[in-house]
Coordinates of N, CA, C and O in Angstrom, one line a residue:
M1 N 14.3 15.7 -1.4 CA 13.8 16.8 -0.6 C 14.3 16.9 0.6 O 15.0 16.1 1.3
A2 N 14.6 18.0 1.3 CA 15.3 18.4 2.6 C 14.1 18.0 3.5 O 13.4 17.8 3.2
D3 N 15.0 17.8 4.9 CA 14.1 17.7 6.1 C 13.3 18.9 6.3 O 13.6 20.1 6.6
E4 N 11.7 18.7 6.1 CA 11.2 20.0 6.1 C 9.7 19.3 6.3 O 9.3 18.2 6.0
Q5 N 8.7 20.1 6.9 CA 7.5 20.2 6.5 C 6.6 20.6 5.6 O 6.7 21.5 5.0
L6 N 6.0 19.7 4.8 CA 5.3 20.2 3.5 C 3.8 20.4 3.7 O 3.2 19.8 4.7
N7 N 3.5 21.6 2.8 CA 2.1 21.7 3.1 C 1.6 22.6 3.9 O 2.2 23.7 3.8
V8 N 1.1 22.2 4.9 CA 0.2 23.4 5.7 C 1.1 23.8 6.9 O 1.5 24.8 7.0
Q9 N 1.2 22.8 7.8 CA 2.0 23.2 9.2 C 2.8 22.0 9.6 O 2.8 20.9 9.0
H10 N 3.1 21.9 11.1 CA 4.1 21.2 11.3 C 3.1 19.5 11.6 O 1.7 19.9 11.4
A11 N 3.9 18.5 11.2 CA 3.0 17.4 11.3 C 2.3 17.0 12.5 O 1.8 16.2 12.3
A12 N 2.6 17.4 13.6 CA 2.1 17.2 15.0 C 0.7 17.4 15.1 O 0.0 18.7 14.4
E13 N -0.2 16.6 15.1 CA -1.4 16.6 15.3 C -2.0 17.7 16.4 O -1.4 17.8 17.3
S14 N -3.2 18.4 16.3 CA -3.8 19.5 16.9 C -4.9 18.5 17.7 O -5.3 17.6 17.0
S15 N -5.1 18.7 19.0 CA -6.1 18.0 19.7 C -7.1 18.2 19.2 O -8.2 17.1 19.0
D16 N -7.8 19.2 18.7 CA -9.0 19.1 18.2 C -9.3 18.7 16.6 O -10.8 18.8 16.2
H17 N -8.4 18.3 16.0 CA -8.5 17.5 14.6 C -7.4 16.7 14.7 O -6.2 16.7 14.0
P18 N -7.9 15.4 15.6 CA -6.7 14.2 15.4 C -6.8 13.7 14.0 O -7.7 13.7 13.4
A19 N -5.3 13.3 13.6 CA -5.2 12.2 12.3 C -6.5 10.9 12.3 O -6.5 10.5 13.1
T20 N -7.1 11.0 10.7 CA -7.8 10.0 10.7 C -7.2 8.6 9.9 O -7.7 7.8 9.9
A21 N -5.8 8.8 9.2 CA -5.1 8.0 8.5 C -3.9 8.8 8.5 O -3.5 10.1 8.7
Y22 N -2.8 7.9 8.4 CA -1.6 7.9 8.5 C -1.1 7.1 7.1 O -1.4 6.1 6.7
G23 N 0.0 8.0 6.3 CA 0.4 7.0 5.3 C 1.9 7.3 5.7 O 2.3 8.2 6.3
L24 N 2.8 6.1 5.7 CA 4.1 5.8 6.0 C 5.1 5.3 5.1 O 4.6 4.4 4.7
D25 N 6.2 6.1 4.4 CA 7.1 5.7 3.8 C 8.8 5.5 4.2 O 9.1 6.4 4.6
V26 N 8.9 4.2 4.4 CA 10.1 4.2 5.1 C 10.9 3.9 3.8 O 11.3 2.5 3.5
G27 N 11.9 4.8 3.9 CA 13.1 4.7 2.4 C 14.2 4.3 3.3 O 14.7 4.6 4.2
T28 N 15.5 4.0 2.2 CA 16.5 3.7 2.6 C 17.2 5.1 3.2 O 17.6 5.2 4.2
S29 N 17.0 6.4 2.7 CA 17.3 7.6 3.0 C 16.4 8.4 3.7 O 16.6 9.1 4.5
R30 N 15.3 8.4 3.6 CA 14.3 9.1 4.2 C 13.1 8.6 4.7 O 12.5 7.3 3.9
I31 N 12.4 8.9 5.8 CA 10.8 8.5 6.1 C 10.1 9.3 6.2 O 10.6 10.6 6.5
V32 N 9.2 9.3 5.8 CA 8.0 10.1 5.4 C 6.7 10.2 5.9 O 6.2 8.9 6.1
V33 N 5.8 10.8 6.6 CA 4.7 10.5 7.6 C 3.8 11.4 6.9 O 4.4 12.9 6.6
A34 N 2.4 11.1 6.0 CA 1.3 11.9 5.9 C 0.8 11.6 6.7 O 0.2 10.4 7.1
R35 N -0.4 13.0 7.2 CA -1.6 12.8 7.9 C -2.4 13.3 7.3 O -2.6 14.3 6.8
Q36 N -3.6 12.7 7.5 CA -5.0 13.2 6.9 C -5.9 13.7 8.0 O -6.3 12.7 9.2
S37 N -6.4 14.7 8.0 CA -7.3 15.0 9.3 C -8.6 15.8 8.7 O -8.3 17.0 7.8
G38 N -9.4 15.1 8.3 CA -10.3 16.0 7.6 C -10.0 15.9 5.9 O -9.8 15.0 5.4
K39 N -9.9 17.0 5.6 CA -9.3 17.3 3.9 C -8.3 18.0 3.9 O -7.8 17.9 2.7
E40 N -7.6 18.0 5.0 CA -6.4 18.7 5.1 C -5.2 17.2 5.3 O -5.3 16.3 6.0
F41 N -4.1 17.8 4.5 CA -3.1 16.4 4.4 C -2.0 17.6 5.2 O -1.6 18.5 4.6
K42 N -1.0 17.0 5.8 CA 0.4 17.2 6.7 C 1.6 16.2 6.2 O 0.9 14.9 6.4
F43 N 2.2 16.7 6.0 CA 3.4 15.7 5.5 C 4.7 16.2 6.4 O 5.5 17.5 6.5
Q44 N 5.8 15.1 7.2 CA 6.8 15.4 7.9 C 7.7 14.5 7.0 O 7.7 13.5 7.0
S45 N 9.0 14.7 7.0 CA 9.9 14.2 6.2 C 11.4 14.4 7.3 O 11.6 15.3 7.8
E46 N 11.8 12.9 7.2 CA 13.1 12.7 8.4 C 14.0 12.3 7.6 O 13.9 11.1 6.9
L47 N 15.3 12.5 8.1 CA 16.5 11.8 7.8 C 16.7 10.0 8.1 O 16.3 10.3 9.3
N48 N 16.6 9.3 7.2 CA 16.8 7.7 8.1 C 18.2 7.5 7.9 O 19.0 6.4 7.6
A49 N 18.8 8.1 9.1 CA 20.3 7.9 9.8 C 20.5 7.9 10.9 O 19.5 8.8 11.8
F50 N 21.2 7.7 11.6 CA 21.8 7.8 12.9 C 23.5 7.7 13.2 O 24.5 7.4 12.6
V51 N 23.9 8.2 14.4 CA 25.1 8.1 14.7 C 25.0 7.7 16.3 O 24.3 8.0 17.1
T52 N 26.0 7.2 16.8 CA 26.1 6.5 18.0 C 27.3 7.4 18.6 O 28.1 7.5 18.2
L53 N 27.0 7.9 20.0 CA 27.9 8.5 20.9 C 28.2 7.8 22.0 O 27.3 7.1 22.9
P54 N 29.2 7.8 22.7 CA 29.5 7.2 24.1 C 28.5 8.0 25.3 O 28.2 9.5 24.9
L55 N 28.1 7.2 26.0 CA 26.9 7.5 26.9 C 27.6 8.0 28.1 O 28.5 7.9 28.9
T56 N 27.5 9.9 28.2 CA 28.1 10.3 29.3 C 26.8 11.4 29.6 O 26.1 11.8 28.8
S57 N 27.1 11.6 31.2 CA 25.9 12.7 31.6 C 25.8 14.0 31.0 O 25.0 14.6 30.5
L58 N 27.4 14.7 30.5 CA 28.1 15.7 29.9 C 27.1 15.9 28.3 O 25.9 16.7 27.9
T59 N 27.2 14.7 27.7 CA 26.6 14.4 26.5 C 25.2 14.5 26.3 O 24.5 15.3 25.9
R60 N 24.4 13.6 27.2 CA 23.4 13.4 27.3 C 22.5 15.1 27.6 O 21.5 15.0 27.2
S61 N 23.1 15.8 28.7 CA 22.4 16.8 29.1 C 22.5 17.6 28.0 O 21.5 18.5 27.8
A62 N 23.3 17.6 27.7 CA 23.4 18.5 26.2 C 22.5 18.4 25.0 O 21.7 19.2 24.5
L63 N 22.5 17.3 24.5 CA 21.3 16.8 23.6 C 20.0 17.1 24.4 O 19.2 17.6 23.4
D64 N 19.6 17.0 25.2 CA 18.7 17.4 26.2 C 17.9 18.9 26.1 O 17.1 19.0 25.8
K65 N 19.1 19.1 26.4 CA 19.2 21.2 26.8 C 18.4 21.4 25.0 O 17.8 22.4 24.9
E66 N 19.3 21.0 24.1 CA 19.2 21.4 22.7 C 18.1 20.9 21.8 O 18.0 20.9 20.8
H67 N 17.3 19.8 22.6 CA 16.4 19.1 21.9 C 16.7 18.4 20.9 O 16.2 18.3 20.0
V68 N 17.9 17.7 20.7 CA 18.3 16.8 19.6 C 17.7 15.5 19.9 O 18.1 15.0 21.1
P69 N 16.9 15.1 18.8 CA 16.2 13.5 19.4 C 17.1 12.4 19.3 O 18.3 12.6 18.6
H70 N 17.5 11.4 20.6 CA 18.1 10.5 20.7 C 17.3 10.1 21.6 O 16.2 9.9 22.2
T71 N 18.3 8.8 21.8 CA 17.9 7.6 22.8 C 18.8 6.8 23.6 O 20.0 7.1 22.8
I72 N 18.7 6.1 24.4 CA 20.0 5.6 25.2 C 19.7 3.9 24.7 O 18.6 3.3 24.9
I73 N 20.7 3.3 24.4 CA 20.7 1.9 23.9 C 22.0 1.7 24.6 O 23.2 1.7 24.1
G74 N 21.9 0.7 25.3 CA 23.0 0.0 25.9 C 23.9 1.1 26.8 O 23.5 1.9 27.7
R75 N 25.1 1.2 26.3 CA 26.3 2.1 27.0 C 26.2 3.5 25.7 O 27.5 3.9 25.8
E76 N 25.6 3.3 24.8 CA 25.6 4.5 23.9 C 24.3 5.3 23.3 O 23.4 5.0 24.1
I77 N 24.9 6.6 23.4 CA 23.7 7.6 23.0 C 23.4 7.5 21.4 O 24.3 7.7 20.8
V78 N 22.4 7.3 20.9 CA 21.8 7.3 19.5 C 21.2 8.7 19.2 O 19.9 8.5 19.6
V79 N 21.8 9.1 18.4 CA 20.9 10.2 17.7 C 21.0 10.0 16.4 O 21.7 9.1 15.5
Y80 N 19.5 10.3 16.3 CA 18.7 10.3 14.8 C 18.4 11.3 14.2 O 18.1 12.1 14.8
G81 N 18.1 11.0 12.9 CA 17.4 11.7 11.8 C 18.2 13.2 11.3 O 19.8 12.7 11.6
K82 N 18.0 14.0 11.2 CA 18.8 15.3 10.1 C 19.9 15.4 11.4 O 21.0 15.8 11.2
E83 N 19.4 15.5 13.0 CA 20.6 15.7 13.9 C 21.9 15.0 14.0 O 23.1 15.2 14.2
S84 N 21.7 13.7 13.5 CA 22.8 12.7 13.2 C 24.1 12.9 12.4 O 25.2 13.2 12.5
E85 N 23.9 13.9 11.4 CA 24.6 14.6 10.4 C 25.5 15.7 10.9 O 26.6 15.5 10.9
K86 N 24.6 16.0 11.9 CA 25.5 17.5 12.4 C 26.3 16.6 13.7 O 27.4 17.2 14.0
M87 N 25.8 16.0 14.1 CA 26.7 15.3 15.3 C 27.9 14.4 14.8 O 28.9 14.3 15.5
A88 N 27.7 13.9 13.7 CA 28.9 13.0 12.9 C 29.6 14.3 12.7 O 31.3 13.7 12.9
D89 N 29.4 15.4 12.2 CA 30.5 16.4 11.7 C 30.9 16.7 13.0 O 32.5 16.7 13.0
L90 N 30.3 16.8 14.0 CA 30.8 17.4 15.4 C 32.0 16.5 15.9 O 33.2 17.0 16.3
F91 N 31.5 15.2 15.9 CA 32.4 14.2 16.2 C 33.5 13.4 15.6 O 34.0 12.4 15.7
R92 N 33.1 13.8 14.4 CA 34.4 13.3 13.2 C 34.0 12.1 12.9 O 35.0 11.1 13.3
T93 N 32.8 11.5 12.7 CA 32.6 10.2 12.5 C 31.5 10.2 11.3 O 31.3 11.3 11.1
E94 N 30.9 8.9 10.7 CA 30.3 8.8 10.0 C 28.4 8.3 10.5 O 28.8 7.8 11.5
T95 N 27.8 8.8 9.6 CA 26.4 8.6 9.9 C 26.2 6.9 9.5 O 26.7 6.6 8.5
R96 N 25.4 6.5 9.8 CA 25.1 5.0 9.5 C 23.6 4.8 9.4 O 22.6 5.8 9.8
R97 N 23.2 4.1 8.3 CA 21.7 3.8 7.7 C 21.3 2.6 8.7 O 22.1 1.3 8.7
P98 N 20.1 3.0 9.1 CA 19.3 1.6 9.4 C 18.7 0.3 8.4 O 18.4 -0.4 8.5
M99 N 18.9 1.4 7.0 CA 18.1 0.5 6.2 C 19.5 0.4 4.8 O 20.1 1.2 4.9
S100 N 19.2 -0.6 4.0 CA 20.1 -0.6 2.9 C 19.2 -1.1 1.9 O 19.0 -2.3 1.8
R101 N 19.5 -0.7 0.8 CA 18.9 -1.1 -0.6 C 17.2 -1.1 -0.4 O 16.6 -2.7 -1.0
G102 N 16.7 -0.6 0.7 CA 15.2 -0.9 0.7 C 15.0 -2.0 1.8 O 13.7 -2.2 1.9
F103 N 15.8 -2.4 2.4 CA 15.4 -3.6 3.5 C 16.3 -3.0 4.8 O 17.2 -2.4 4.7
I104 N 15.8 -3.7 5.8 CA 16.6 -3.6 7.0 C 18.3 -4.3 6.9 O 18.4 -5.1 6.4
N105 N 18.9 -3.0 7.3 CA 20.7 -3.4 7.1 C 20.7 -4.3 8.2 O 21.1 -4.4 9.4
P106 N 21.1 -5.5 7.4 CA 21.6 -6.8 8.3 C 23.1 -6.4 9.1 O 23.5 -7.1 9.8
N107 N 23.8 -5.1 8.6 CA 25.3 -5.1 8.7 C 25.0 -4.1 10.2 O 26.0 -3.7 10.5
E108 N 23.8 -3.8 10.7 CA 23.9 -2.8 11.5 C 22.7 -3.5 12.8 O 21.4 -3.7 12.8
P109 N 23.6 -3.9 13.9 CA 22.5 -4.6 15.0 C 21.8 -3.2 15.7 O 20.6 -4.0 16.0
R110 N 21.5 -2.1 15.4 CA 20.8 -1.5 15.9 C 19.6 -0.8 15.4 O 18.9 0.0 15.3
S111 N 19.5 -1.6 14.0 CA 18.5 -1.2 13.0 C 17.1 -0.7 13.2 O 16.6 0.1 13.6
L112 N 16.6 -2.1 14.1 CA 15.0 -2.2 14.4 C 14.9 -1.2 15.6 O 14.1 -0.4 15.6
A113 N 16.0 -1.0 16.3 CA 16.0 -0.2 17.7 C 15.7 1.5 17.3 O 14.5 2.0 17.6
V114 N 16.5 1.5 16.2 CA 16.6 3.0 15.7 C 15.5 3.2 14.5 O 14.7 4.3 15.2
L115 N 15.0 2.5 13.9 CA 13.6 2.8 13.2 C 12.8 2.8 14.3 O 11.8 3.6 13.7
G116 N 12.2 2.0 14.9 CA 11.1 1.9 16.1 C 11.0 3.5 17.0 O 10.1 4.0 17.0
E117 N 12.4 4.1 17.3 CA 12.6 5.4 17.6 C 12.1 6.4 16.8 O 11.4 7.2 17.0
V118 N 12.6 6.5 15.7 CA 12.1 7.4 15.0 C 10.7 7.4 14.5 O 10.0 8.6 14.3
L119 N 10.3 5.9 14.3 CA 9.0 6.2 13.6 C 8.0 6.6 15.2 O 7.0 7.2 14.7
A120 N 8.5 6.2 16.0 CA 7.5 6.5 17.6 C 7.7 8.3 17.5 O 6.7 8.6 17.8
A121 N 8.5 8.8 17.2 CA 9.1 10.2 17.5 C 8.4 10.9 16.0 O 7.6 12.0 16.5
M122 N 8.2 10.2 14.8 CA 7.2 10.6 13.8 C 5.9 10.7 13.9 O 5.1 11.6 14.0
L123 N 5.4 9.5 14.5 CA 4.2 9.4 14.3 C 3.0 9.9 16.0 O 2.2 10.5 15.4
G124 N 4.3 9.8 17.0 CA 3.7 10.2 17.9 C 2.6 9.4 18.8 O 2.3 8.4 18.0
P125 N 1.8 9.8 19.6 CA 0.8 9.1 20.3 C -0.5 9.0 19.2 O -0.9 9.6 18.8
V126 N -1.0 7.9 19.1 CA -2.4 7.7 18.6 C -3.5 8.6 19.0 O -3.6 8.1 20.3
K127 N -4.1 9.4 18.6 CA -4.9 10.2 19.5 C -6.5 9.9 18.8 O -7.6 10.3 19.3
R128 N -6.4 8.8 18.0 CA -8.1 8.6 17.5 C -8.2 7.1 17.7 O -7.7 6.5 16.7
K129 N -8.9 6.5 18.4 CA -9.0 5.3 18.0 C -9.8 4.7 16.7 O -10.5 5.4 15.9
G130 N -9.1 3.8 16.0 CA -9.0 3.3 14.4 C -8.5 4.1 13.5 O -8.8 3.6 12.7
A131 N -7.8 4.9 13.8 CA -7.0 5.6 12.8 C -5.9 4.4 12.3 O -5.5 3.4 12.5
K132 N -5.8 4.7 10.6 CA -5.4 3.6 10.0 C -3.9 4.1 9.1 O -3.9 5.3 9.4
V133 N -3.2 3.0 9.4 CA -1.8 3.4 8.8 C -1.4 2.8 7.8 O -1.7 1.5 7.7
Y134 N -1.5 3.4 6.7 CA -0.9 2.9 5.0 C 0.9 3.1 4.9 O 1.1 4.0 5.4
F135 N 1.5 2.2 4.4 CA 2.5 1.8 4.7 C 3.3 1.4 3.1 O 2.5 0.6 2.5
S136 N 4.5 1.9 2.6 CA 5.2 1.3 1.6 C 6.5 1.1 1.7 O 7.1 1.6 2.8

């Protein structure tokens, strides 16, 4: 499955119909979030990968300008999701995986931080009190 939104719309919630339930599948290759709002379901898929780049103001500014999903961890910029593949090609490096064989990758010290960033970006803020998250 390519990085795409399936079914109806972008997975971002509208303020008039906040999600009542979320489904979350965190796999080695992809992370998928499903939202239920009333009888409607929305799906969002993201590559579960990242690349680290040296922290420079020029790189950070360029990523911000182009709306590339990233975070700063220590002295590195961590680009995650589908954009990590593009950055890896551009900087001639390899993408890395926060998970390996369905588990947190013990060889990646940034695994939990990267997963937290990706999940926060995909789930966004909770807009409905009592919303439930079901995960696999």
